Coordinates of C-alpha atoms and ligand atoms in Angstrom, one line a residue:
X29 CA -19.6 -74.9 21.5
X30 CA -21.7 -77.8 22.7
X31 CA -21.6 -81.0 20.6
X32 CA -24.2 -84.1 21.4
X33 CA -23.7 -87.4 20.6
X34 CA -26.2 -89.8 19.8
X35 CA -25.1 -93.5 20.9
X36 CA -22.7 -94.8 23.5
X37 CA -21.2 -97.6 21.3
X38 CA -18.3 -98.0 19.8
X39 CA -18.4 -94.9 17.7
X40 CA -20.0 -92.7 20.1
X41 CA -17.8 -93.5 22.7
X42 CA -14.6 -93.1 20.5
X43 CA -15.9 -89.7 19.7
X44 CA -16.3 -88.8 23.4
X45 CA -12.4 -90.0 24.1
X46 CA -11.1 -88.1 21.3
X47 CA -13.0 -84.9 20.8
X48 CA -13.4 -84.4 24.9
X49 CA -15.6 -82.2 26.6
X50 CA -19.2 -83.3 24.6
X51 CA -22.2 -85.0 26.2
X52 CA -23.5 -88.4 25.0
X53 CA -27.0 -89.8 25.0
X54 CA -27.6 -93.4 25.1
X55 CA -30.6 -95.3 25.2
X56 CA -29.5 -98.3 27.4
X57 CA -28.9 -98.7 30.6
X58 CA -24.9 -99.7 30.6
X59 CA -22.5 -99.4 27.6
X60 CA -21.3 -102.4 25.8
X61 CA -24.7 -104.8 26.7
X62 CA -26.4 -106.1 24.8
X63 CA -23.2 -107.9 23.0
X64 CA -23.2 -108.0 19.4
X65 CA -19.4 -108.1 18.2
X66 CA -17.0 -111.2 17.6
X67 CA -14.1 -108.5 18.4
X68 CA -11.5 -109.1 16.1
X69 CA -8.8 -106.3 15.2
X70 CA -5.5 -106.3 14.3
X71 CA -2.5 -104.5 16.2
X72 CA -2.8 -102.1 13.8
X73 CA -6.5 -100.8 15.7
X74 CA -5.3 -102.0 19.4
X75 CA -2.1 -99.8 18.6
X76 CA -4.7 -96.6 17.9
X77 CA -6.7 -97.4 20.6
X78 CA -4.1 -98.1 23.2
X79 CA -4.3 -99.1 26.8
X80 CA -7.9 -100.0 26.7
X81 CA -7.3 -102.5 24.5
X82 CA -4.7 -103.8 25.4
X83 CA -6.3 -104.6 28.7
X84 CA -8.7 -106.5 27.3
X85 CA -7.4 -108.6 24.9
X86 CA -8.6 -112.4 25.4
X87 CA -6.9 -114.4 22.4
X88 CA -4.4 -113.1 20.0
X89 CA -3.9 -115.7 16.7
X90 CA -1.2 -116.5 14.5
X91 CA -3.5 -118.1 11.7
X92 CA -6.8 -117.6 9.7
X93 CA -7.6 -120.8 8.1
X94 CA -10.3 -121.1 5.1
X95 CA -11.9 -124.3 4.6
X96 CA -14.4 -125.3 2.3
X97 CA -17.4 -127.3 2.7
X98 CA -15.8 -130.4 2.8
X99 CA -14.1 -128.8 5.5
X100 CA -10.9 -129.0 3.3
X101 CA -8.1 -126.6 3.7
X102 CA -7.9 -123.7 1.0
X103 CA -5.1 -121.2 2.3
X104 CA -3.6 -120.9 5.7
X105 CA -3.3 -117.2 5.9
X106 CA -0.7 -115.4 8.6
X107 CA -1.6 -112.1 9.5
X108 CA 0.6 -109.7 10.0
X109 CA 0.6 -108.1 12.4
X110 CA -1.4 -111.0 14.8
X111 CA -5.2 -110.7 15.1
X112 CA -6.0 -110.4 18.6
X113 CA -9.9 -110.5 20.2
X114 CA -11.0 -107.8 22.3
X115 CA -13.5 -108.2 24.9
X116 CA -16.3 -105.7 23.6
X117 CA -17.6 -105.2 26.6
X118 CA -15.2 -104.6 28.8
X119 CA -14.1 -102.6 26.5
X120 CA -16.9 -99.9 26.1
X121 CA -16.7 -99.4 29.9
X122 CA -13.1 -98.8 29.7
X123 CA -13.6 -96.6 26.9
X124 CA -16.9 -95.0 28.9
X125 CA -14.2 -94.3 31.9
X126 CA -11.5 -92.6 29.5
X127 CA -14.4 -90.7 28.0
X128 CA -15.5 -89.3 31.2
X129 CA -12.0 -88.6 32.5
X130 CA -11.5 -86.5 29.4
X131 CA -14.6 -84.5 30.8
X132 CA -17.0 -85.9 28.5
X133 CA -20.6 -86.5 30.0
X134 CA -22.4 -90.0 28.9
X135 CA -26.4 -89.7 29.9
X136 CA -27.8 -93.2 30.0
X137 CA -30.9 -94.3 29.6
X138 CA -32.0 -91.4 27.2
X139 CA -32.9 -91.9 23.8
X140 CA -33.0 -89.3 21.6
X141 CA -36.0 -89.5 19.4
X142 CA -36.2 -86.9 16.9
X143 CA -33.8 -83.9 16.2
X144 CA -34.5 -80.5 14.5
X145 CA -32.3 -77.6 12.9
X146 CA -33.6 -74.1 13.8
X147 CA -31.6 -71.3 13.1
X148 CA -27.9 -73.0 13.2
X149 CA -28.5 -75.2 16.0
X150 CA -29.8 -78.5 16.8
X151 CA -32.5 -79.6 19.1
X152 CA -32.5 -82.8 20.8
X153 CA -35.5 -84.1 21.9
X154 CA -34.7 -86.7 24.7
X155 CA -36.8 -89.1 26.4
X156 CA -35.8 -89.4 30.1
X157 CA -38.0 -91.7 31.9
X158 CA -40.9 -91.3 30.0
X159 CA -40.3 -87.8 30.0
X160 CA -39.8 -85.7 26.6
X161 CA -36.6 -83.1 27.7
X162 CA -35.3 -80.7 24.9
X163 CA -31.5 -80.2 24.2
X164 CA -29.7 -77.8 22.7
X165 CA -26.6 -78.3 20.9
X166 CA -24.4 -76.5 18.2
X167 CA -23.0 -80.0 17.0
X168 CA -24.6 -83.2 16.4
X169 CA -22.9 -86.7 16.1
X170 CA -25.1 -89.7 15.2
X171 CA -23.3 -92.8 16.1
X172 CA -26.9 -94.7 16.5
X173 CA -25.7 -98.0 14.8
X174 CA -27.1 -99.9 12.2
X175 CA -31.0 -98.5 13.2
X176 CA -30.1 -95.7 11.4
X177 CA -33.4 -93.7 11.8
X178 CA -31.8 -90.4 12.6
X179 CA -29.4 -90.4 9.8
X180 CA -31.7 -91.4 7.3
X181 CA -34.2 -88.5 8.4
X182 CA -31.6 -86.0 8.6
X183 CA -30.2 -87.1 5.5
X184 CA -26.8 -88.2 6.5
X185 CA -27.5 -91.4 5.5
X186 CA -29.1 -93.8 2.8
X187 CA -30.9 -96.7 4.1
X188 CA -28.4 -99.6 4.1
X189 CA -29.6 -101.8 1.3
X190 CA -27.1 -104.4 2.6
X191 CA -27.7 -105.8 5.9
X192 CA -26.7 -109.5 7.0
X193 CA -27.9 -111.2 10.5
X194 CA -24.9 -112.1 12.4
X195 CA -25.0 -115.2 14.9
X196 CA -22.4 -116.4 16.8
X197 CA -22.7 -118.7 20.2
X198 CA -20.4 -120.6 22.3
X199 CA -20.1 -124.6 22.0
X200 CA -17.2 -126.9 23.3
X201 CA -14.7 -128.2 20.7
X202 CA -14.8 -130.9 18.8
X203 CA -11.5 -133.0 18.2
X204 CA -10.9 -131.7 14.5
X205 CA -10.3 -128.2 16.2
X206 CA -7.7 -129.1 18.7
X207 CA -4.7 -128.3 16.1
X208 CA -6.5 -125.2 15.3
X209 CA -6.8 -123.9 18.7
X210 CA -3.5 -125.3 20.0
X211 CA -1.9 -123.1 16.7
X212 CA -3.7 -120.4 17.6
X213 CA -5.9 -120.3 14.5
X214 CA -9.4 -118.8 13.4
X215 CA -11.2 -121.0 11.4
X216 CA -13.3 -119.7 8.2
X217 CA -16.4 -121.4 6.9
X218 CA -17.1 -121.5 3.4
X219 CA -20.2 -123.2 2.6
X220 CA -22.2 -121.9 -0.8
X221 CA -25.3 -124.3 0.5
X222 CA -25.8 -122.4 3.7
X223 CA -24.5 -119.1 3.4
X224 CA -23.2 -118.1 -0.5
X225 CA -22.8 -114.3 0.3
X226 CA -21.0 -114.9 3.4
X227 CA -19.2 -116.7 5.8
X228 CA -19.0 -118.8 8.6
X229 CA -15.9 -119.0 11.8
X230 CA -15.2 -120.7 14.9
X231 CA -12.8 -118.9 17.1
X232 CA -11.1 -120.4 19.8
X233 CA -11.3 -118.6 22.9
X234 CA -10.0 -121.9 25.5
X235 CA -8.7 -124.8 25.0
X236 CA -11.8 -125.9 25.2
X237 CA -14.0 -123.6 23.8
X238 CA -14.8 -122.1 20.3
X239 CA -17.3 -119.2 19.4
X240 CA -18.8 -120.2 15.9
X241 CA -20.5 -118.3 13.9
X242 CA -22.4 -116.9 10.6
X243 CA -24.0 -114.2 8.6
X244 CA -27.1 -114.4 7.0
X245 CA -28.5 -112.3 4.5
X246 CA -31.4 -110.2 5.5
X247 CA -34.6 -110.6 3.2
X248 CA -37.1 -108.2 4.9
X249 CA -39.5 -109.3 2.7
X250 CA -39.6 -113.2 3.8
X251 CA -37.9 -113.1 6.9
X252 CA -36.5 -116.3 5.5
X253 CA -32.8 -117.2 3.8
X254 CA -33.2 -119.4 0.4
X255 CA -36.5 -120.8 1.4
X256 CA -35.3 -121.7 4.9
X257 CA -35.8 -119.9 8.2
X258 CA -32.4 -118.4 9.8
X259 CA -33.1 -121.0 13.0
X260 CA -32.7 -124.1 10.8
X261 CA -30.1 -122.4 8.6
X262 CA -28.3 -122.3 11.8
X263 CA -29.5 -125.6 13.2
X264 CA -28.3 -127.1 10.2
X265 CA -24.7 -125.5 9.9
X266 CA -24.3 -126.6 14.0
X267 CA -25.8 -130.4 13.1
X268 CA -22.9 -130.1 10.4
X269 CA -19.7 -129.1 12.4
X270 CA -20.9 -131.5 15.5
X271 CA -21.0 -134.5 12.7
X272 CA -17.4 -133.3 11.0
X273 CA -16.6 -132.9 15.0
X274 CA -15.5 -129.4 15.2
X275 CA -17.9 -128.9 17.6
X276 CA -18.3 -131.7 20.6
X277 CA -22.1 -131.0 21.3
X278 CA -24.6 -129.0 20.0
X279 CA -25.5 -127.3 22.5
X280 CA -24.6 -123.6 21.5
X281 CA -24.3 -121.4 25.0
X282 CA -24.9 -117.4 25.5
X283 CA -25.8 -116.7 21.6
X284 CA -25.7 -113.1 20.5
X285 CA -25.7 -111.3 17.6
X286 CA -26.6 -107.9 15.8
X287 CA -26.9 -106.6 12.3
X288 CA -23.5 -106.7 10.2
X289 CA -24.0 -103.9 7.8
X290 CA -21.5 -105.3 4.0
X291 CA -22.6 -101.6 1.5
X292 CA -20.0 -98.8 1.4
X293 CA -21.0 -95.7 2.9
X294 CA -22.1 -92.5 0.5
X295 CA -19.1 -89.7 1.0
X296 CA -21.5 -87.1 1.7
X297 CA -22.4 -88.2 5.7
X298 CA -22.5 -84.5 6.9
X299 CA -24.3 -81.4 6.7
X300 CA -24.1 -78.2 8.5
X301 CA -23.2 -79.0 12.0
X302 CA -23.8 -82.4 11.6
X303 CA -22.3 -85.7 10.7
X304 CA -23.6 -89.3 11.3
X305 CA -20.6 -92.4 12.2
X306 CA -19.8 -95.4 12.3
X307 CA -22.7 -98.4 11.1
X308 CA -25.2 -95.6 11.5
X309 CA -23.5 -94.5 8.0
X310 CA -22.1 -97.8 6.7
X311 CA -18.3 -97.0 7.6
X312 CA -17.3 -100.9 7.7
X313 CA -15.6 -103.3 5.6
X314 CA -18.5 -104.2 2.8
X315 CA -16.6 -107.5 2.9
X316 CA -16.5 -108.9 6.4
X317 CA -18.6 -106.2 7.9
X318 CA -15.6 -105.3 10.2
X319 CA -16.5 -101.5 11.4
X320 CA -14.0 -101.4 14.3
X321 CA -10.5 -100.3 12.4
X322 CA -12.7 -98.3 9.1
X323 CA -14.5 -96.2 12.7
X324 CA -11.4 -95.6 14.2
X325 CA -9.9 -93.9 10.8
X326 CA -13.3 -91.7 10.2
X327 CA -12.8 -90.5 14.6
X328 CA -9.5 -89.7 14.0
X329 CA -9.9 -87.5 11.0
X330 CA -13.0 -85.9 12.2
X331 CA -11.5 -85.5 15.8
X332 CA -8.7 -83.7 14.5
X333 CA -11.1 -81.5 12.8
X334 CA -14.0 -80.8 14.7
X335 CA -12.3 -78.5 17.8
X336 CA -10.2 -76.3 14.7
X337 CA -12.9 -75.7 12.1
X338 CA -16.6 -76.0 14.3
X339 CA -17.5 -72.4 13.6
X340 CA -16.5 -72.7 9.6
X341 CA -18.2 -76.0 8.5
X342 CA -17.5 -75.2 5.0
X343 CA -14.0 -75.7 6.0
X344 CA -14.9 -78.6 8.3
X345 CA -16.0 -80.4 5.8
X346 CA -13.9 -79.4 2.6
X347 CA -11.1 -81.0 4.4
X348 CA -12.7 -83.4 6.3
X349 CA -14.3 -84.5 3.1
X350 CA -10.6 -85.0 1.1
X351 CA -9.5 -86.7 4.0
X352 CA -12.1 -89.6 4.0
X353 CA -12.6 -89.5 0.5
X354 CA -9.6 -92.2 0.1
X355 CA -11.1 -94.8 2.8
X356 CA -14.8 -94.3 1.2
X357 CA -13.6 -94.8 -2.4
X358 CA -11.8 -98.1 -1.0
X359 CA -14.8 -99.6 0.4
X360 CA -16.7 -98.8 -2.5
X361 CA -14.3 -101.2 -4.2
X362 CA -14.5 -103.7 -1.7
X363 CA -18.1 -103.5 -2.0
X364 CA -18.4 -104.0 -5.6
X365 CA -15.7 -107.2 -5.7
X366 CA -17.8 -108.2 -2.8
X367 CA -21.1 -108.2 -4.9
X368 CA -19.1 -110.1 -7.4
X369 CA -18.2 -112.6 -5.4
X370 CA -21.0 -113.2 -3.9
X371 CA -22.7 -113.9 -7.2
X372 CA -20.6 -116.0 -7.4
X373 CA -20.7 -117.8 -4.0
X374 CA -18.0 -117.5 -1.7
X375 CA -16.9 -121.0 -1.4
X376 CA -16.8 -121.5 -5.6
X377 CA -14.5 -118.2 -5.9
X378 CA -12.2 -119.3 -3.5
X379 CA -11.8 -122.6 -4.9
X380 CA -11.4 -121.1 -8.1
X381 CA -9.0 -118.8 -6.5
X382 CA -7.0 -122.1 -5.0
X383 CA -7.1 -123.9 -8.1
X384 CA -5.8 -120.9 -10.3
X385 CA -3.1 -120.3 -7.6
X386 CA -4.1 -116.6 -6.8
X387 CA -3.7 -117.2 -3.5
X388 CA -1.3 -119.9 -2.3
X389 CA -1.2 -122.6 0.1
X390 CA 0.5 -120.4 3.0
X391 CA 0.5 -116.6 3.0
X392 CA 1.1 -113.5 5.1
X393 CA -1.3 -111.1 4.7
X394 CA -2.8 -107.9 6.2
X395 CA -6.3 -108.2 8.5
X396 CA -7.1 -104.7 8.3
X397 CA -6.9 -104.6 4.7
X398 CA -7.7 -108.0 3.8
X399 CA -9.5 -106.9 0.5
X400 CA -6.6 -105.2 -0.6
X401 CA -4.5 -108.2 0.0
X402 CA -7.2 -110.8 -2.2
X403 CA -8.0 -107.7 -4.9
X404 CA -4.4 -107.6 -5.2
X405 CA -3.9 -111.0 -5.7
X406 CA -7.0 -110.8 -8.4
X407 CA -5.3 -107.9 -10.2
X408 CA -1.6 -110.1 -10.3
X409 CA -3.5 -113.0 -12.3
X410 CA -5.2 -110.7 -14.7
X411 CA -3.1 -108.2 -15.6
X412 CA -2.7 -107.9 -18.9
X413 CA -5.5 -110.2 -19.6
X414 CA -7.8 -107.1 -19.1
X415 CA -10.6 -109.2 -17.9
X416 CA -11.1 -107.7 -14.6
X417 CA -11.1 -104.0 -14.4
X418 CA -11.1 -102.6 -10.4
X419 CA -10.4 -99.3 -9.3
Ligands
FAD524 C1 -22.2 -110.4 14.8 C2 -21.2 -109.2 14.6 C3 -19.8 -109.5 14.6 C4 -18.9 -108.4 14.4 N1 -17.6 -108.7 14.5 C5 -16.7 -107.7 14.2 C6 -15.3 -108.0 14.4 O1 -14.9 -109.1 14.7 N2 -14.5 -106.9 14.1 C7 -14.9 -105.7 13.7 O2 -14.1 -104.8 13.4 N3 -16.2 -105.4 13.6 C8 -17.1 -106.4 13.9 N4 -18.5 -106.1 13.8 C9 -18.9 -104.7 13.5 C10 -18.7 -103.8 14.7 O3 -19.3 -104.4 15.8 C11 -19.5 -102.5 14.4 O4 -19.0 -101.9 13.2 C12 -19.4 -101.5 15.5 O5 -19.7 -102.1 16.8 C13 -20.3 -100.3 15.3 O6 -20.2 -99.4 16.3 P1 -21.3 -98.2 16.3 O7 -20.9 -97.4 17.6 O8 -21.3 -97.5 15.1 O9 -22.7 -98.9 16.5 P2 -23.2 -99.7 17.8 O10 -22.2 -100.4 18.5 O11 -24.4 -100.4 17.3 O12 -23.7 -98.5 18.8 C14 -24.8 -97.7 18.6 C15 -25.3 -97.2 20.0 O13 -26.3 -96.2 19.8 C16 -27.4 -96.4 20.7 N5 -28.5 -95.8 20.1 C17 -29.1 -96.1 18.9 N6 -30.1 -95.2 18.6 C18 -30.2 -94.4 19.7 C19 -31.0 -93.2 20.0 N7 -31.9 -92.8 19.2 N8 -30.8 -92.6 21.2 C20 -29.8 -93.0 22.0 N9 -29.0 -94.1 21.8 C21 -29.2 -94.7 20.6 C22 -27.4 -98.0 20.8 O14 -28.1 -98.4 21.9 C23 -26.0 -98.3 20.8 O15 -25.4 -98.4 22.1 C24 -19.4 -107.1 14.1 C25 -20.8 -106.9 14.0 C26 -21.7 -107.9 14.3 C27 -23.2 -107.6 14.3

């Protein structure tokens, strides 16, 4: 049985360690570049993925601290277990290394640009240098990202109706982060002027150093957030933190960024001999857009699948479908408190949340499953009250 992957990323790459043996197709010319993720997990996704990321962990933090506007303290959250941050990209070429030592073949430079279904198996069609090459497969895994063409024309996938622009950039630190950093703590923006559906963060990653950051909601339509372009929104959020001196400068170095996808994904991602992963299908946290621990989950089950049930996909994806069902129907809560709250504006729900005392001055609480931890604290308030009813 031959089984294709589409995408060297994250997903794709994850696929290639686990399931062994398939062939990958990616577009670029090395894995990991361009950059696009901050690289937070927890222990919890370092444990599952192991060695590789342990060996590249840069910062591991004791502390998540949310400030307002003002740039007042809400909650100091703990996590347990400790957030680390991974070095994406070294980590894709580990992961590209482990993938090929478990005789998996990664073909760069070769997008795939369309695929077809004849007669139980898939066609690939590859261009290689200009040239259009035809591959045939029995499986088909699209791990493409947040592009999401494939999917969508294969119907795997719905077009992602949520999609923010995430930013982030290096700049040297101001003196109101020095406590952070020396405590080990990621700061968390709240700020319903600039960014209502989201967030904002400055990470330390020296003593010296922070990597700040936001996510912008994407109006296709405008190409513009609240009447503003994204560059002054920006502009504006980094003339902000250099005045309240978080930041020392405003010079932001080696900025990067990608599309952070925040709508649960549909529980019907597969069909036949074919299943699309990862952004490609929405598998991320609708709240922080975190897709690294929610991807790990849907590889495991489906790797654990895939080699026992290929020939039978009715059985595939019976079982596969019971297993994932639980993780879907989570984010599909997430997503709909996230909505909420974002009608609201982040920054006026939390306060509300400080105020009310759902979530205290200093807290443990778990990163992976940080909307469980603030839906349960929702749920403690109003109980009874019947006022808010979540699944
Ligand atoms: C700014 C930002 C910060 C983030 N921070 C975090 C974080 O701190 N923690 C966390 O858990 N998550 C974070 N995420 C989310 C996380 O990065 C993603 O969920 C994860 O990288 C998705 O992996 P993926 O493999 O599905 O997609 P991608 O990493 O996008 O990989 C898709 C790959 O497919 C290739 N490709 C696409 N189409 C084709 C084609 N037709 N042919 C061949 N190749 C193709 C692309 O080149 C790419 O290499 C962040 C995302 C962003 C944008």
């Amino acid at each position: 049985m031959d089984i294709s992957i589409v995408g060297a990323g994250y997903a794709g790459l994850l696929s290639a360690i686990k399931i062994k043996d398939v062939k990958v197709f990616e577009e670029n010319k090395y894995v990991g570049i361009p950059p696009h993720c901050t690289g937070l997990v927890s222990y919890v996704t370092v444990n599952y993925l192991g060695d590789i990321a342990r060996e590249v962990i840069t910062n591991e933090f004791k502390g998540l601290a949310i400030l307002d506007s003002s740039y007042k303290e809400l909650f100091y959250l703990k996590p347990y277990p400790k957030i680390v941050r991974l070095d994406r990209i070294k980590l894709e070429v580990l992961m590209k290394d482990q993938a090929l030592n478990n005789g998996s073949i990664i073909n760069l430079r070769q997008r795939v640009i369309g695929i077809n279904s004849n007669r139980g198996r898939y066609s690939l069609l590859i261009n290689r240098n200009g040239n259009i090459e035809d591959h045939q497969s029995d499986f088909v895994i699209v791990a493409e990202g947040a592009s999401q063409g494939l999917s969508v024309r294969l119907g795997l996938a719905r077009r992602h109706r949520k999609l923010f622009l995430g930013f982030q950039g290096y700049a040297d630190a101001g003196s109101n982060m020095i406590d952070y950093i020396h405590d080990d703590t990621i700061v968390i923006l709240l700020n319903d002027k600039y960014f209502k559906d989201f967030f904002g963060w400055i990470i330390p990653v020296s003593r010296k150093k922070v990597l700040i950051g936001v996510g912008l909601p994407i109006d296709h339509s405008s190409k513009l957030y609240r009447g503003n372009s994204y560059s002054s929104v920006i502009n504006a959020l980094v003339a902000d933190l250099y005045r309240n001196r978080f930041i020392s400068s405003r010079t932001i170095r080696k900025s990067y960024g990608g599309l952070i996808i925040r709508n649960a994904p549909s529980t019907r991602h597969f069909l036949y001999r074919a299943i699309s992963i990862g952004d490609a299908v929405g598998m991320v946290k609708p709240f922080s857009g975190g897709g690294l621990y929610t991807i790990a989950y849907q590889i495991e089950i489906l790797s654990k699948l895939i080699h026992r049930y290929m020939y039978d996909y009715e059985s595939l994806w019976s079982r596969y479908r019971r297993y994932i069902e639980r993780m879907v129907s989570q984010l599909k809560s997430q997503e709909r408190l996230s909505n909420l709250l974002s009608r609201i504006g982040l920054e006026a729900a939390f306060k509300m949340f400080s105020s009310m005392g759902i979530v205290r001055g200093l807290e443990t609480f778990d990163f992976e499953h940080h909307f469980e931890y603030f839906r349960n604290k929702i749920m403690d308030v109003f109980k009874g009250a019947n006022i808010l009813r979540f699944k």
